[in-house]
């Protein structure tokens, strides 16, 4: 009994010492060895780092968000391969499954924080709010690739994001629609019992006011509503040039169908809730003329984007989506950040990320702002012939 | 004008739902709270028949009605029959049917998951007409026609047919009906089957009308159905139709003139008002409690 207690105490002490060691190497010195082995020579394109830079990613590979996570994994792996071919710096990608579960996300982050120079993910904003503080605590930079919620990067100075927020996309969407359709008078509709759609509405309202577009009517509904005929009749009576809607996809589909049924054929401009292929699949003809902004569009032409689409198709046998594109861009942003100081150490990457300025990626030209959010032009899409096309 | 029509068509769906609901109540004096679950099950199965089964809506609708009838038999057999002889059978059946509704809901979740389902966009021809400057779709006309035909048909059935006479005999006095040679159990089963078939038709129509079927769609319409029953007069078939239309119209006008958040308040304000002015409902008969 006495021996057992002694052994236990000893193990405890040992564990404490080990943890302390881990902390030492963790703070600021990047992956495991703590002797600055990840610092290289040269700058920018000539940068050479001996060891591979460890990059961790927490993605939802199973569970409700698995389809997104799978796309992200493919985007990351494709980008890592491309970067290996460039030479000088190689990346050792470790992808772990957060199972679309916030608690699992935390433990994945804890594991990845031990050896990674930077962590990518997690897939959902929800999980991000729980897991990212783990990385912030351990001074590991994070690149969020699909979290659009407000407040993600406010969690700490190690948290970066390359996904566009509603505040970034909606004003661009509204302005593109106003220009394309010569809008003067609009009706705004939103569900007022959901935080996400209410925030979206505020951005719509602010943009319209700023640009002096007349808002003939502001109508609210509930996120559980499916019968919009009475509201849409009110909207039609105002004879608007367009309807702007902040709602989730659940409401978007019946709303769009019923609007067309009532003969309301004006453009319908939606927030990110409308950015879903379900809209064309399930609303059919009625979805034609719906305008929605996105971080990436498969139809946008550009040398980088065309190459990405071709390579992705060749490697995986199907076309990439926005999630794959954002993941792909993230790896290239990280590579750029590593090359700024030619170092895979955590704080050097963090510093490098802050200096990203007008970097060409598949998403467009990206600059990371002082809030650690990526800024780039959104692609404003319009549904034409059952597909998202670029609005111009 | 458009808003009046919006109200009429929404109301005809409420009526369709409430006619089945009120049939069991009026004849058997039982409140079947599994009725809303049948509404939801039929919508999901109807969608599956069209999407996976490749059937047209005209084939899927009768199949859904048959499924509804079968579910009605199950409800009667499982939730109501075992409690028949007990003094608190009304209350017992009510609670048992809530339980059964929960089970139907769980089965739906297991089979279809939590996501919203829809009919494919081209299930129903998207033809529409101009009526006094308002737009009316073919689907809306069909829904209204179905509601009226079913209401008239049922009223005739109850008033004139042999089956209806037996039903009315049971409604009057089940014991006396037995003595007169009416097979009470049979008639009870038929009433449940008929009621649930109507609920199923309403479910499929509603899912088409709003272009979505959700697990909670039954719960959402349950209170509306009760409101329609109370407004129309408990157990009255024409009352269910008129009550449905009144509710639909008041909801639409509440949305148009007050705001969408007030749509449910209109329904319940209406009930309160009516209960004060005319407690037996618009078409209800005064019930005299005999001691």
XYZ file of C-alpha atoms in Angstrom:
683
model
C 0.000 0.000 0.000
C 2.749 2.344 1.030
C 4.750 1.438 -2.046
C 1.815 2.037 -4.227
C 1.341 5.543 -2.799
C 5.011 6.266 -3.348
C 4.862 5.071 -6.929
C 1.825 7.195 -7.538
C 3.478 10.284 -6.097
C 6.558 9.661 -8.186
C 4.513 9.299 -11.339
C 2.762 12.527 -10.451
C 6.013 14.426 -10.080
C 7.325 12.950 -13.280
C 4.181 13.920 -15.122
C 4.406 17.470 -13.813
C 8.004 17.771 -14.950
C 7.106 16.444 -18.353
C 4.225 18.856 -18.689
C 6.498 21.696 -17.701
C 8.948 20.625 -20.387
C 6.151 20.487 -22.898
C 5.114 24.017 -21.991
C 8.654 25.274 -22.423
C 9.032 23.904 -25.897
C 5.498 24.861 -26.730
C 5.696 28.566 -26.137
C 7.055 30.249 -29.175
C 9.384 27.587 -30.405
C 7.106 25.634 -32.649
C 7.163 21.904 -33.150
C 8.428 19.575 -30.431
C 12.190 19.843 -30.407
C 12.431 23.416 -29.173
C 15.892 24.084 -30.600
C 14.759 26.334 -33.413
C 15.156 23.587 -36.003
C 12.275 25.006 -37.968
C 14.081 28.230 -38.740
C 15.481 28.177 -42.262
C 17.695 30.170 -44.538
C 16.928 32.593 -47.338
C 13.831 34.677 -47.835
C 10.581 34.384 -49.702
C 10.805 32.077 -52.700
C 14.382 31.106 -51.848
C 13.550 30.112 -48.277
C 14.793 26.650 -47.347
C 13.786 24.880 -44.167
C 15.443 21.539 -43.409
C 12.624 19.897 -41.514
C 9.036 19.606 -42.678
C 6.766 22.161 -41.017
C 4.065 20.348 -39.002
C 0.560 21.598 -39.841
C -2.416 20.205 -37.925
C -6.012 20.331 -39.080
C -9.171 19.616 -37.078
C -11.947 18.828 -39.548
C -15.402 17.300 -39.277
C -14.782 14.093 -41.189
C -17.727 12.304 -39.596
C -21.021 13.596 -38.182
C -23.418 16.209 -39.487
C -20.775 18.428 -41.127
C -18.825 15.527 -42.655
C -19.469 16.568 -46.249
C -17.826 19.945 -45.589
C -14.900 18.348 -43.730
C -14.263 15.920 -46.537
C -14.031 18.741 -49.086
C -11.669 20.623 -46.811
C -9.422 17.603 -46.408
C -9.164 17.228 -50.182
C -8.379 20.924 -50.622
C -5.633 20.808 -47.984
C -4.015 17.662 -49.341
C -3.995 18.974 -52.896
C -2.390 22.249 -51.744
C 0.223 20.432 -49.634
C 1.230 18.382 -52.679
C 1.547 21.512 -54.799
C 3.711 23.180 -52.159
C 5.992 20.153 -51.952
C 6.637 20.515 -55.661
C 7.636 24.162 -55.235
C 10.457 23.025 -52.975
C 12.392 24.681 -50.183
C 9.685 24.154 -47.598
C 7.676 20.985 -47.076
C 4.646 20.470 -44.897
C 3.720 17.545 -42.734
C -0.061 17.559 -42.665
C -1.848 15.872 -39.746
C -5.633 15.781 -40.146
C -7.779 14.753 -37.200
C -11.564 14.227 -37.081
C -13.523 16.444 -34.684
C -16.656 14.333 -35.384
C -18.756 17.528 -35.708
C -18.682 17.617 -31.927
C -17.403 20.553 -29.890
C -15.982 18.389 -27.084
C -14.138 16.197 -29.560
C -12.908 19.428 -31.197
C -11.324 20.509 -27.918
C -9.431 17.253 -27.459
C -8.291 17.243 -31.103
C -6.982 20.781 -30.603
C -5.182 19.705 -27.434
C -3.442 16.887 -29.313
C -2.570 19.037 -32.319
C -1.315 21.908 -30.136
C 1.498 19.652 -28.910
C 3.427 19.391 -32.166
C 1.873 21.649 -34.753
C 3.279 24.945 -35.904
C -0.229 26.016 -36.897
C -3.691 24.475 -36.672
C -6.294 24.698 -39.429
C -10.002 24.515 -38.608
C -12.277 23.416 -37.086
C -15.067 23.068 -39.650
C -17.950 24.650 -37.720
C -18.066 28.030 -35.958
C -19.773 26.341 -33.080
C -16.830 24.024 -32.464
C -14.387 26.856 -33.143
C -15.667 28.878 -30.197
C -14.949 25.922 -27.907
C -11.690 24.638 -29.379
C -9.772 27.715 -30.504
C -9.097 29.026 -26.971
C -7.018 25.858 -26.469
C -4.682 26.969 -29.249
C -4.667 30.578 -28.056
C -3.668 29.361 -24.594
C -0.825 27.278 -26.054
C 0.271 30.138 -28.372
C -0.351 28.126 -31.539
C -1.635 30.125 -34.513
C -4.972 29.015 -35.968
C -6.324 29.473 -39.480
C -10.111 29.221 -39.564
C -11.185 28.187 -43.053
C -14.962 27.972 -42.859
C -16.147 29.890 -39.789
C -18.337 32.834 -40.779
C -19.716 33.707 -37.335
C -18.893 37.076 -35.792
C -16.330 36.995 -32.984
C -14.149 34.112 -34.201
C -10.931 36.114 -34.470
C -11.803 38.117 -31.369
C -10.957 35.017 -29.362
C -7.271 35.875 -29.353
C -4.317 37.252 -31.278
C -3.324 33.806 -32.541
C -6.634 33.250 -34.318
C -6.756 34.074 -38.040
C -9.491 33.430 -40.597
C -9.703 33.251 -44.370
C -13.472 32.722 -44.562
C -15.478 35.822 -45.400
C -18.053 37.004 -42.860
C -21.598 38.200 -43.581
C -20.441 41.759 -42.878
C -17.949 41.421 -45.699
C -20.127 39.619 -48.238
C -23.569 41.246 -47.953
C -22.539 44.834 -48.799
C -20.707 43.580 -51.888
C -23.722 41.505 -52.870
C -26.151 44.407 -52.420
C -23.962 46.790 -54.385
C -23.465 44.363 -57.241
C -27.218 43.750 -57.435
C -28.028 47.463 -57.296
C -25.669 48.083 -60.161
C -26.660 45.102 -62.284
C -30.414 45.675 -61.984
C -30.545 49.429 -61.462
C -32.379 49.032 -58.170
C -34.038 52.074 -56.618
C -36.674 50.668 -54.308
C -36.498 47.385 -52.416
C -38.392 45.380 -49.801
C -36.343 43.795 -47.012
C -37.467 40.583 -45.302
C -35.796 38.679 -42.478
C -36.540 36.161 -39.759
C -36.381 38.049 -36.496
C -36.042 35.062 -34.155
C -32.580 33.923 -35.201
C -29.297 35.657 -34.305
C -27.561 34.867 -37.589
C -30.353 36.166 -39.828
C -30.991 39.196 -37.644
C -27.297 40.147 -37.913
C -27.526 39.652 -41.652
C -30.541 41.970 -41.760
C -28.594 44.705 -39.947
C -25.882 44.557 -42.578
C -28.484 44.713 -45.362
C -30.210 47.686 -43.737
C -26.978 49.584 -43.102
C -25.754 49.058 -46.658
C -29.059 50.142 -48.207
C -29.161 53.240 -46.049
C -25.577 54.137 -46.843
C -26.236 53.846 -50.557
C -29.519 55.730 -50.418
C -31.683 52.890 -51.720
C -35.335 53.328 -50.751
C -36.624 50.568 -48.473
C -40.354 50.476 -49.206
C -41.150 47.916 -46.550
C -39.350 45.832 -43.916
C -41.143 42.559 -43.178
C -40.288 40.016 -40.519
C -41.066 36.323 -40.272
C -40.197 33.415 -38.027
C -37.487 30.903 -38.932
C -40.075 28.106 -38.631
C -42.512 29.764 -41.078
C -43.225 28.009 -44.337
C -46.231 29.958 -45.632
C -45.068 33.356 -46.874
C -47.957 34.217 -49.178
C -49.459 36.956 -47.008
C -46.057 38.594 -46.459
C -45.101 38.303 -50.109
C -48.397 39.881 -51.134
C -47.522 42.835 -48.918
C -44.091 42.925 -50.530
C -45.616 42.827 -54.024
C -48.005 45.671 -53.177
C -44.984 47.889 -52.534
C -43.892 47.255 -56.144
C -40.182 46.884 -55.357
C -37.355 46.501 -57.884
C -35.975 43.646 -55.769
C -36.487 41.791 -52.499
C -33.597 41.379 -50.068
C -33.903 38.484 -47.655
C -31.894 37.444 -44.630
C -33.071 33.922 -43.913
C -31.868 30.349 -43.634
C -32.176 27.860 -46.469
C -35.224 26.267 -44.804
C -37.172 29.493 -45.229
C -35.467 30.478 -48.474
C -36.869 27.596 -50.521
C -40.599 28.060 -49.772
C -40.188 31.840 -49.843
C -38.684 31.842 -53.302
C -41.199 29.307 -54.650
C -44.181 31.243 -53.324
C -42.858 34.592 -54.522
C -42.689 33.307 -58.094
C -46.095 31.660 -57.738
C -47.556 35.041 -56.775
C -46.010 36.532 -59.873
C -43.283 38.414 -58.048
C -40.570 38.107 -60.667
C -38.062 40.685 -59.382
C -34.539 39.628 -58.323
C -34.338 38.157 -54.817
C -31.075 38.976 -53.048
C -30.134 36.638 -50.206
C -27.517 36.369 -47.475
C -25.219 33.400 -46.940
C -28.211 31.248 -45.943
C -29.166 31.239 -49.635
C -25.696 30.111 -50.718
C -26.688 26.487 -51.075
C -27.205 24.321 -54.181
C -30.330 22.927 -52.471
C -32.005 26.140 -53.562
C -31.858 25.254 -57.266
C -32.452 21.575 -56.647
C -35.590 22.046 -54.566
C -37.083 25.337 -55.733
C -36.434 24.539 -59.399
C -37.427 27.235 -61.901
C -38.434 29.557 -59.066
C -34.815 29.951 -57.987
C -33.863 31.658 -61.253
C -32.768 35.225 -60.627
C -31.790 34.732 -56.998
C -28.631 36.711 -56.204
C -26.244 35.607 -53.465
C -22.660 36.463 -52.559
C -20.007 33.848 -51.869
C -16.332 33.588 -51.053
C -15.710 31.474 -54.125
C -17.518 30.523 -57.278
C -16.717 27.604 -59.507
C -17.562 29.691 -62.559
C -15.092 32.471 -61.844
C -12.292 32.367 -64.368
C -8.715 33.058 -63.420
C -5.466 31.282 -64.045
C -5.056 30.025 -60.478
C -8.681 29.012 -60.168
C -8.759 27.186 -63.506
C -5.630 25.231 -62.592
C -7.084 24.413 -59.183
C -10.327 23.148 -60.697
C -8.482 20.997 -63.238
C -6.053 19.518 -60.700
C -8.796 18.838 -58.195
C -10.948 17.129 -60.806
C -8.023 15.005 -61.915
C -7.053 13.943 -58.397
C -10.520 13.306 -56.944
C -12.748 12.776 -59.965
C -15.211 15.526 -59.129
C -15.345 19.327 -59.067
C -14.247 21.247 -55.952
C -16.643 23.332 -53.835
C -16.189 26.496 -51.783
C -14.933 24.531 -48.771
C -12.191 22.855 -50.783
C -11.212 26.207 -52.291
C -10.995 27.918 -48.905
C -8.892 25.064 -47.506
C -6.630 25.153 -50.552
C -6.148 28.909 -50.192
C -5.360 28.526 -46.484
C -2.366 26.279 -47.172
C -0.982 28.801 -49.646
C -1.501 31.656 -47.192
C 0.333 29.671 -44.526
C 3.147 28.926 -46.957
C 3.462 32.626 -47.711
C 3.501 33.410 -43.972
C 6.218 30.822 -43.354
C 8.346 32.276 -46.115
C 8.061 35.860 -44.823
C 10.417 35.063 -41.958
C 11.607 31.779 -43.457
C 10.632 29.963 -40.307
C 8.156 27.325 -39.247
C 8.214 28.498 -35.641
C 4.824 29.413 -34.226
C 5.400 33.074 -33.470
C 7.176 33.611 -36.769
C 4.190 32.180 -38.632
C 1.857 34.378 -36.594
C 3.947 37.395 -37.511
C 4.021 36.325 -41.149
C 0.253 35.892 -41.315
C -0.162 39.469 -40.141
C 1.866 40.605 -43.120
C -0.138 38.843 -45.834
C -0.873 41.522 -48.384
C -2.515 41.082 -51.774
C -1.637 37.435 -52.088
C -3.069 35.690 -55.139
C -5.085 32.592 -54.231
C -7.926 30.614 -55.743
C -10.302 32.807 -53.743
C -8.888 35.974 -55.251
C -6.375 38.507 -53.957
C -6.195 38.175 -50.184
C -5.047 40.667 -47.556
C -5.159 39.894 -43.846
C -6.413 42.928 -41.940
C -5.616 44.152 -38.445
C -8.516 42.072 -37.063
C -6.761 38.969 -38.460
C -9.609 38.471 -40.937
C -8.878 37.869 -44.590
C -10.248 40.448 -46.967
C -10.920 39.617 -50.558
C -13.595 40.331 -53.094
C -16.699 38.214 -52.798
C -18.064 36.617 -55.915
C -21.620 37.760 -56.469
C -23.587 34.946 -58.035
C -26.947 34.777 -59.740
C -28.859 31.589 -60.419
C -29.171 31.043 -64.158
C -30.327 27.837 -65.817
C -30.233 26.040 -62.484
C -26.645 27.013 -61.670
C -24.722 29.680 -59.803
C -23.229 32.015 -62.408
C -21.151 35.117 -61.810
C -23.310 38.263 -61.798
C -21.956 41.014 -63.957
C -58.046 40.747 -53.091
C -54.870 38.692 -53.167
C -54.815 38.660 -49.385
C -58.430 37.444 -49.185
C -57.540 34.591 -51.513
C -54.368 33.830 -49.524
C -56.569 33.522 -46.456
C -59.155 31.345 -48.162
C -56.564 28.872 -49.429
C -54.635 28.704 -46.174
C -57.970 28.265 -44.434
C -59.020 25.429 -46.711
C -55.954 23.482 -45.582
C -56.807 24.104 -41.951
C -60.334 22.952 -42.765
C -59.081 19.801 -44.473
C -57.063 18.984 -41.381
C -59.882 19.845 -38.978
C -62.619 17.917 -40.796
C -60.901 14.634 -39.981
C -60.065 15.802 -36.492
C -63.648 16.814 -35.739
C -65.190 13.651 -37.247
C -63.832 11.397 -34.512
C -64.667 13.969 -31.910
C -68.207 14.575 -33.085
C -69.196 10.948 -33.478
C -67.144 9.083 -30.945
C -66.629 11.897 -28.482
C -62.891 11.161 -28.428
C -60.119 13.683 -29.028
C -57.475 11.909 -31.109
C -54.216 13.804 -30.621
C -52.332 11.379 -32.863
C -54.156 13.020 -35.787
C -51.384 15.655 -36.279
C -48.777 12.866 -36.370
C -50.697 11.162 -39.200
C -50.623 14.518 -41.001
C -46.803 14.591 -40.784
C -46.242 10.897 -41.567
C -48.401 11.142 -44.697
C -46.473 14.187 -45.924
C -43.109 12.424 -45.619
C -44.340 9.158 -47.108
C -46.082 11.056 -49.912
C -42.809 12.774 -50.760
C -40.959 9.474 -50.694
C -43.522 7.903 -53.031
C -42.990 10.707 -55.521
C -39.216 11.078 -55.135
C -38.055 7.462 -54.744
C -41.134 5.645 -56.017
C -41.344 7.786 -59.130
C -45.130 8.051 -58.806
C -47.143 11.043 -59.928
C -48.866 13.053 -57.247
C -52.226 11.661 -58.407
C -51.074 8.161 -57.532
C -49.265 9.176 -54.361
C -52.218 11.043 -52.889
C -54.630 8.065 -52.748
C -51.806 5.838 -51.460
C -51.124 8.339 -48.701
C -54.849 8.338 -47.884
C -54.812 4.538 -47.635
C -51.757 4.701 -45.385
C -53.603 7.270 -43.271
C -56.595 4.940 -42.991
C -54.322 2.112 -41.818
C -52.711 4.393 -39.259
C -56.216 5.330 -38.109
C -56.945 1.662 -37.466
C -53.688 1.348 -35.528
C -54.521 4.419 -33.445
C -57.975 3.079 -32.630
C -56.654 -0.381 -31.771
C -53.637 0.731 -29.733
C -54.595 4.002 -28.095
C -58.382 3.910 -27.722
C -59.807 0.364 -27.776
C -57.948 -0.971 -24.695
C -59.294 1.906 -22.607
C -62.849 1.703 -23.947
C -64.658 0.402 -20.894
C -63.001 2.603 -18.345
C -64.839 5.526 -16.734
C -61.990 7.917 -17.673
C -61.778 6.647 -21.251
C -61.929 10.185 -22.715
C -58.917 11.342 -20.823
C -57.063 8.032 -21.079
C -57.474 7.937 -24.850
C -56.321 11.523 -25.138
C -53.088 10.787 -23.300
C -52.553 7.449 -25.053
C -52.926 9.165 -28.428
C -50.329 11.768 -27.454
C -47.994 8.900 -26.622
C -48.687 7.245 -29.951
C -48.056 10.538 -31.738
C -44.646 10.644 -30.038
C -43.884 7.168 -31.332
C -44.880 8.104 -34.883
C -42.600 11.123 -34.579
C -39.684 8.948 -33.439
C -40.236 6.583 -36.358
C -40.241 9.524 -38.758
C -36.983 10.818 -37.304
C -35.450 7.365 -37.564
C -36.575 6.889 -41.164
C -36.052 10.372 -42.600
C -33.685 12.232 -40.244
C -34.196 15.783 -39.052
C -33.930 17.508 -42.427
C -36.779 19.202 -44.232
C -38.110 17.217 -47.192
C -39.814 18.569 -50.264
C -41.686 17.442 -53.313
C -39.596 17.830 -56.472
C -40.206 21.230 -58.128
C -42.212 19.786 -61.042
C -44.534 17.543 -58.995
C -47.506 19.778 -59.574
C -48.084 21.856 -62.718
C -47.289 25.464 -61.879
C -50.254 26.824 -63.815
C -51.876 29.913 -62.387
C -54.853 32.089 -63.221
C -55.793 35.723 -62.842
C -58.833 36.225 -60.647
C -59.923 39.847 -60.204
C -56.323 40.952 -60.535
C -55.020 38.374 -58.058
C -52.933 35.287 -58.775
C -54.369 31.871 -58.036
C -52.433 28.689 -58.693
C -53.940 25.439 -59.868
C -52.735 23.794 -56.670
C -54.705 26.275 -54.570
C -57.872 25.642 -56.574
C -57.416 21.896 -56.165
C -56.907 22.196 -52.419
C -60.043 24.295 -52.008
C -62.033 21.921 -54.205
C -60.824 18.869 -52.286
C -61.742 20.507 -48.976
C -65.257 21.384 -50.177
C -65.891 18.012 -51.834
C -64.741 16.103 -48.777
C -66.812 18.270 -46.463
C -69.950 17.890 -48.564
C -69.329 14.183 -49.108
C -68.818 13.502 -45.429
C -71.823 15.527 -44.405
C -73.920 13.491 -46.833
C -72.366 10.265 -45.582
C -73.124 11.060 -41.973
C -76.616 12.376 -42.647
C -77.955 9.962 -45.257
C -76.005 6.715 -45.575
C -76.448 3.504 -43.596
C -72.969 3.931 -42.202
C -73.835 7.475 -41.209
C -76.989 6.377 -39.447
C -74.954 3.877 -37.463
C -72.421 6.584 -36.673
C -75.121 8.905 -35.459
C -76.640 6.149 -33.374
C -73.279 5.654 -31.677
C -72.861 9.364 -31.209
C -76.262 9.461 -29.520
C -75.829 6.477 -27.265
C -73.326 3.630 -27.790
C -75.171 1.175 -25.520
C -78.492 1.700 -27.202
C -76.785 1.366 -30.599
C -75.426 -2.037 -29.581
C -78.875 -3.139 -28.542
C -80.184 -2.044 -31.944
C -77.663 -4.325 -33.625
C -75.039 -1.729 -34.619
C -71.549 -3.164 -34.580
C -70.023 -0.393 -32.492
C -66.434 -1.577 -32.813
C -66.665 -1.814 -36.596
C -68.172 1.635 -36.956
C -65.613 3.078 -34.563
C -62.817 1.587 -36.671
C -64.290 2.944 -39.875
C -64.627 6.399 -38.339
C -60.997 6.413 -37.251
C -59.833 5.162 -40.635
C -61.866 7.827 -42.441
C -60.656 10.566 -40.127
C -56.995 9.642 -40.475
C -57.267 9.268 -44.244
C -58.474 12.874 -44.332
C -55.593 13.899 -42.080
C -53.179 12.187 -44.465
C -54.615 13.960 -47.515
C -54.290 17.251 -45.636
C -50.656 16.463 -44.804
C -49.684 15.792 -48.408
C -51.551 18.878 -49.638
C -49.977 21.075 -46.990
C -46.450 19.864 -47.774
C -47.075 20.751 -51.416
C -48.658 24.086 -50.576
C -45.732 25.366 -48.477
C -43.096 23.372 -50.364
C -41.687 21.723 -47.267
C -42.348 18.896 -44.830
C -40.814 19.074 -41.382
C -40.962 16.720 -38.444
C -42.765 19.360 -36.376
C -45.366 20.197 -39.013
C -48.027 18.226 -37.145
C -47.437 20.014 -33.860
C -47.531 23.349 -35.638
C -50.978 22.712 -37.085
C -52.405 20.852 -34.068
C -53.445 23.960 -32.178
C -54.827 25.509 -35.361
C -56.938 22.400 -35.850
C -58.280 22.623 -32.303
C -58.983 26.301 -32.812
C -60.914 25.536 -35.989
C -62.930 22.876 -34.168
C -63.851 25.269 -31.397
C -64.684 28.134 -33.736
C -66.749 25.935 -36.049
C -68.466 24.066 -33.270
C -67.168 20.822 -31.875
C -67.958 17.949 -34.190
C -69.642 20.002 -36.910
C -68.322 19.261 -40.407
C -69.552 22.481 -42.104
C -68.285 24.228 -38.986
C -64.799 22.848 -39.629
C -64.824 24.253 -43.148
C -66.117 27.677 -42.150
C -63.908 27.727 -39.065
C -60.871 26.912 -41.178
C -61.620 29.720 -43.600
C -62.168 32.218 -40.790
C -58.896 31.215 -39.158
C -56.982 31.393 -42.437
C -58.372 34.841 -43.211
C -57.719 36.229 -39.741
C -54.156 34.936 -39.856
C -53.443 36.482 -43.224
C -54.885 39.821 -42.186
C -52.931 39.751 -38.930
C -49.750 39.249 -40.957
C -50.625 41.960 -43.439
C -51.758 44.631 -40.993
C -49.953 43.873 -37.732
C -46.936 41.715 -38.547
C -46.022 38.101 -39.087
C -45.065 37.588 -35.475
C -48.727 38.067 -34.605
C -50.158 35.340 -36.824
C -50.806 32.884 -34.024
C -52.189 35.535 -31.750
C -54.976 36.196 -34.249
C -56.091 32.585 -34.036
C -56.271 32.550 -30.313
C -57.792 35.983 -29.938
C -60.525 34.675 -32.218
C -61.132 31.665 -29.980
C -61.322 33.766 -26.847
C -63.755 36.131 -28.483
C -65.951 33.349 -29.775
C -65.959 31.455 -26.507
C -67.271 34.554 -24.813
C -69.917 35.387 -27.431
C -70.949 31.931 -28.565
C -69.479 29.170 -26.402
C -70.836 26.338 -28.552
C -69.053 27.599 -31.695
C -70.609 28.880 -34.902
C -72.306 25.634 -35.964
C -72.340 23.857 -32.629
C -75.445 22.762 -30.815
C -75.891 23.678 -27.227
C -75.093 20.655 -25.183
C -77.286 20.006 -22.246
C -75.713 17.918 -19.585
C -78.215 15.425 -18.288
C -77.998 14.304 -14.752
